[in-house]
Coordinates of C-alpha atoms in Angstrom, one line a residue:
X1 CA -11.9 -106.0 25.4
X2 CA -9.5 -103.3 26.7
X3 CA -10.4 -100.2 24.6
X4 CA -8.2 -97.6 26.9
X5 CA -5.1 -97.4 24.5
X6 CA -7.8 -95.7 22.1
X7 CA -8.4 -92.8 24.3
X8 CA -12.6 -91.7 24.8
X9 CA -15.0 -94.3 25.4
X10 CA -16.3 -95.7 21.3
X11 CA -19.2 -93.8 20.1
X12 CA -22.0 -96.5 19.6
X13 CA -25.2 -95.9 17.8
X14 CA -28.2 -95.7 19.8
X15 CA -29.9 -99.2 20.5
X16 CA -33.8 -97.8 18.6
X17 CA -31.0 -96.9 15.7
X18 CA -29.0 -100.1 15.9
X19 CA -32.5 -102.5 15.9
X20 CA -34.4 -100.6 12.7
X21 CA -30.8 -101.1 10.8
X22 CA -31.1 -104.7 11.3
X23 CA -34.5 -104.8 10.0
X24 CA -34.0 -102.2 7.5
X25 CA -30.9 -103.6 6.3
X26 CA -31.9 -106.6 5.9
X27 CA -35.2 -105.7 4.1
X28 CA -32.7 -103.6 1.6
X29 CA -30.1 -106.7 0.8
X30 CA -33.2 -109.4 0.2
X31 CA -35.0 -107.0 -2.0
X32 CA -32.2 -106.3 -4.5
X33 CA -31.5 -110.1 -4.0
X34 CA -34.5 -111.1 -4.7
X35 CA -35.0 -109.0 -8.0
X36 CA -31.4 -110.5 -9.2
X37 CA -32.8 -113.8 -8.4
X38 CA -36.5 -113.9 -10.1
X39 CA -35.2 -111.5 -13.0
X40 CA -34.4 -114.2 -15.2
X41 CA -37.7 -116.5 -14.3
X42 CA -40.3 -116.5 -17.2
X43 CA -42.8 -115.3 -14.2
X44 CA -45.2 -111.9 -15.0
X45 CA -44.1 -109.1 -13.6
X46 CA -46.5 -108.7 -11.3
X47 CA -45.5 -111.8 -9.5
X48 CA -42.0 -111.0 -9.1
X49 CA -42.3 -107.7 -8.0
X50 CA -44.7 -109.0 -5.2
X51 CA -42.4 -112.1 -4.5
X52 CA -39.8 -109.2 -3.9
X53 CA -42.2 -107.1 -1.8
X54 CA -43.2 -109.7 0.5
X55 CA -39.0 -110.6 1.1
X56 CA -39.1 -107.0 2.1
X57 CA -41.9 -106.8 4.2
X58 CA -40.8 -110.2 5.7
X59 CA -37.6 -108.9 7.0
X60 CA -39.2 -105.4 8.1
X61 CA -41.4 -107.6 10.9
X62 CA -41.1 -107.2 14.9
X63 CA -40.0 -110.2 16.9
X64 CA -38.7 -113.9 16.3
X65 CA -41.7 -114.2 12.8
X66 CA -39.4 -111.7 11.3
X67 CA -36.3 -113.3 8.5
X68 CA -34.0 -110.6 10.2
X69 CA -34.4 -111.6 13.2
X70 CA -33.0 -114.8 12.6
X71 CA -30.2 -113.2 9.9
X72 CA -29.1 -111.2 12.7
X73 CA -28.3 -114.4 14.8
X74 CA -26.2 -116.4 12.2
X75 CA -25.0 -112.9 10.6
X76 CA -25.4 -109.7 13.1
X77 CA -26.5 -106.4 10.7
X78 CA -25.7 -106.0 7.4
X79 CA -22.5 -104.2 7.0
X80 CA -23.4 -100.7 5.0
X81 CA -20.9 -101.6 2.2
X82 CA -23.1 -104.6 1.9
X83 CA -26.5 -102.6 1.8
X84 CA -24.5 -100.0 -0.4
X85 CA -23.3 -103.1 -2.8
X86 CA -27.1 -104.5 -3.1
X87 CA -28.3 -100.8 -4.0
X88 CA -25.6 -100.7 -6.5
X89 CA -26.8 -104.0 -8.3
X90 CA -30.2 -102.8 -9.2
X91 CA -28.3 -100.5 -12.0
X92 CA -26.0 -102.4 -13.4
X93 CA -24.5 -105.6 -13.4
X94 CA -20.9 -105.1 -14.6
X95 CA -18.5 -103.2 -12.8
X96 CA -14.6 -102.6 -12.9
X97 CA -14.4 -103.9 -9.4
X98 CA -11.0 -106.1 -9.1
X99 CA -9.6 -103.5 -7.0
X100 CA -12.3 -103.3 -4.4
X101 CA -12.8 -107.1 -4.9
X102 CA -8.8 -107.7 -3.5
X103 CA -8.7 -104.9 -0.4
X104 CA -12.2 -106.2 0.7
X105 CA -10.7 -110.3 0.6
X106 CA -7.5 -109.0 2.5
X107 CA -9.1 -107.0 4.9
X108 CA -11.2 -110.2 5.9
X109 CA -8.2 -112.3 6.1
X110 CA -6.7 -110.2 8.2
X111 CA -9.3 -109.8 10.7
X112 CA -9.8 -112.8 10.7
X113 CA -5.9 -113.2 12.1
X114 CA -6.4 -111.0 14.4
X115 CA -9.4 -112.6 15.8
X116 CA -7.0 -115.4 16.6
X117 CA -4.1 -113.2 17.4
X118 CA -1.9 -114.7 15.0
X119 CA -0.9 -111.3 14.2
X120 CA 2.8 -110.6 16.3
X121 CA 3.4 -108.0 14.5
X122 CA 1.1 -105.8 15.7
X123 CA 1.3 -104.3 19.4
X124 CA -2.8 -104.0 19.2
X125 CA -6.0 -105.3 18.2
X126 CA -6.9 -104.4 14.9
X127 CA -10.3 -105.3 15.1
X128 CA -10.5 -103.1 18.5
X129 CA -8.5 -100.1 16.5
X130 CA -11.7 -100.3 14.4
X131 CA -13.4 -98.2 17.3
X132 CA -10.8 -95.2 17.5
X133 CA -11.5 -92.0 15.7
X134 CA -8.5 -92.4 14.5
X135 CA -9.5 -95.2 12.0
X136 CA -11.5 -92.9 10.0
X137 CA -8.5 -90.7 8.3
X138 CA -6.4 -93.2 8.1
X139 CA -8.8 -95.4 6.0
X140 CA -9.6 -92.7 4.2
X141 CA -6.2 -92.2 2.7
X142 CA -5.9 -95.9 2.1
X143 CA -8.7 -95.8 0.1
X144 CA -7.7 -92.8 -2.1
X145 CA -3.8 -94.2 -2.4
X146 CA -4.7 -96.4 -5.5
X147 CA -6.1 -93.6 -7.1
X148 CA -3.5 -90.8 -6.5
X149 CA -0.6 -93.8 -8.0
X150 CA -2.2 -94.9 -10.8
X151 CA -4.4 -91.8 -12.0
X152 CA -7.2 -93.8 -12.7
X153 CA -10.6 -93.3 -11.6
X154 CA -12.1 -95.2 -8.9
X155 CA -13.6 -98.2 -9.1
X156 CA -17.6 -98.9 -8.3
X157 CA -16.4 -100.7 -4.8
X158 CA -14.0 -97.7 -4.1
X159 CA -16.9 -95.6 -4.4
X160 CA -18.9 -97.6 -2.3
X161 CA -16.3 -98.1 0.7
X162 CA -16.1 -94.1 0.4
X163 CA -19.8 -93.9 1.0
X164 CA -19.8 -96.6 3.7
X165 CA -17.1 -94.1 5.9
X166 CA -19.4 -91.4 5.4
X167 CA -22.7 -93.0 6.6
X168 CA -20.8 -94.7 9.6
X169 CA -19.3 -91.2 10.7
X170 CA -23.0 -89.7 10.9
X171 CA -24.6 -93.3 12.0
X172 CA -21.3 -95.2 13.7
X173 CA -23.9 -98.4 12.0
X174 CA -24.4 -101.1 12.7
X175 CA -21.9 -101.4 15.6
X176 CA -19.4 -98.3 16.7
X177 CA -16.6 -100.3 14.5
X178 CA -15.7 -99.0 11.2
X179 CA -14.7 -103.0 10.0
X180 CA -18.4 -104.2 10.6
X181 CA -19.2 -100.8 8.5
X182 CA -17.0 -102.1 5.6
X183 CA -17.3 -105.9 5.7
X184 CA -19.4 -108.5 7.3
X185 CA -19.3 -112.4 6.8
X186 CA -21.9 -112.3 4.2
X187 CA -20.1 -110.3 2.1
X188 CA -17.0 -111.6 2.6
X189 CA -18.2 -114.4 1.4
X190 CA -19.8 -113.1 -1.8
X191 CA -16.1 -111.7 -3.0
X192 CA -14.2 -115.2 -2.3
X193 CA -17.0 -116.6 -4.7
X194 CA -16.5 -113.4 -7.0
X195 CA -12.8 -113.9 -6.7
X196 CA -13.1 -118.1 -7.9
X197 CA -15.2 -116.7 -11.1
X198 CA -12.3 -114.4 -11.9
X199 CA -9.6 -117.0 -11.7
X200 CA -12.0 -119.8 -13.4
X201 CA -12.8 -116.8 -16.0
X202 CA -8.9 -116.0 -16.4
X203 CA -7.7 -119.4 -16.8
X204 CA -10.3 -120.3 -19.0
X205 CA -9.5 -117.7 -21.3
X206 CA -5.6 -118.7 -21.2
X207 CA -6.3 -122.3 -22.0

């Protein structure tokens, strides 16, 4: 990948920092998915909270025993937006999101264009642009244009991309790139599923 149009060499997190992420990460996001999972099994408390402990501990192993090793294969680190997303379930489970839920399936498509380069338009790699500092500010303002036009208050999601751009300018987790900070394929995946229930939800309730 040519990276000279952006100027300095990337800032990269440190390889000790990058490997407890992908443990740590990992540990965080099966946790809260494993409490939304066994919350609604008749099972004893007890049990479910250790079922839960023992997905965390799994993923928290060193070498090939441990779950992350082998997430990180099919899925690289959690992004922190996904981590951030999994915190934010444990407290509640509806949130004015739609907003969120349409930048973060856009921003995937589009990525996803450019990994092909079936984007003309643009005279660079948007995925590379990702490393520039420039990215930061710019992303920034994108994120606070909805609310400045409307004058209503931020969404959960908004909040949670916000505090993904904070965390990757001290961190610059999991990779250098502030796309793999906001969005990974797991959770990419997760909003096109949210995104069918909306539409299933909405034309259920027209018909």
């Amino acid at each position: 990948m040519n990276l000279g149009w952006l100027g300095d060499a990337p800032a990269l997190p440190a390889a000790w920092l990058l490997a407890l992420w992908l443990r740590l990460g990992w540990s965080l996001v099966l946790a809260c998915l494993g409490y939304w999972a066994l919350r609604v099994l008749p099972v004893r408390p007890v049990l479910r909270y250790s079922a839960i402990l023992t997905l965390a501990a799994w993923a928290l192993l060193p070498g090939p025993g441990s779950i992350s090793h082998w997430l990180g294969l099919a899925f690289q680190a959690p992004s922190i937006a996904t981590v951030l997303c999994c915190c934010a379930l444990l407290h509640t489970r509806h949130q004015r999101d739609a907003m969120a839920l349409w930048m973060g399936l856009l921003l995937g498509w589009v990525l996803l264009l450019d990994t092909f380069a079936l984007l003309p338009l643009l005279p660079f790699s948007l995925y590379a642009w990702g490393f520039s500092p420039m990215a930061i500010p710019w992303l920034v303002l994108l994120l606070l244009l909805p609310w400045v036009l409307t004058g209503q208050q931020p969404d959960v999601g908004i909040g949670i991309a916000g505090g993904a751009l904070v965390l990757f300018v001290l961190l610059r987790l999991p990779g250098g790139n502030v796309w793999d900070a906001l969005l990974d394929p797991l959770l990419w995946l997760v909003l096109h599923v949210h995104a069918v229930r909306r539409f299933g939800a909405y034309y259920k309730k027209k018909s």
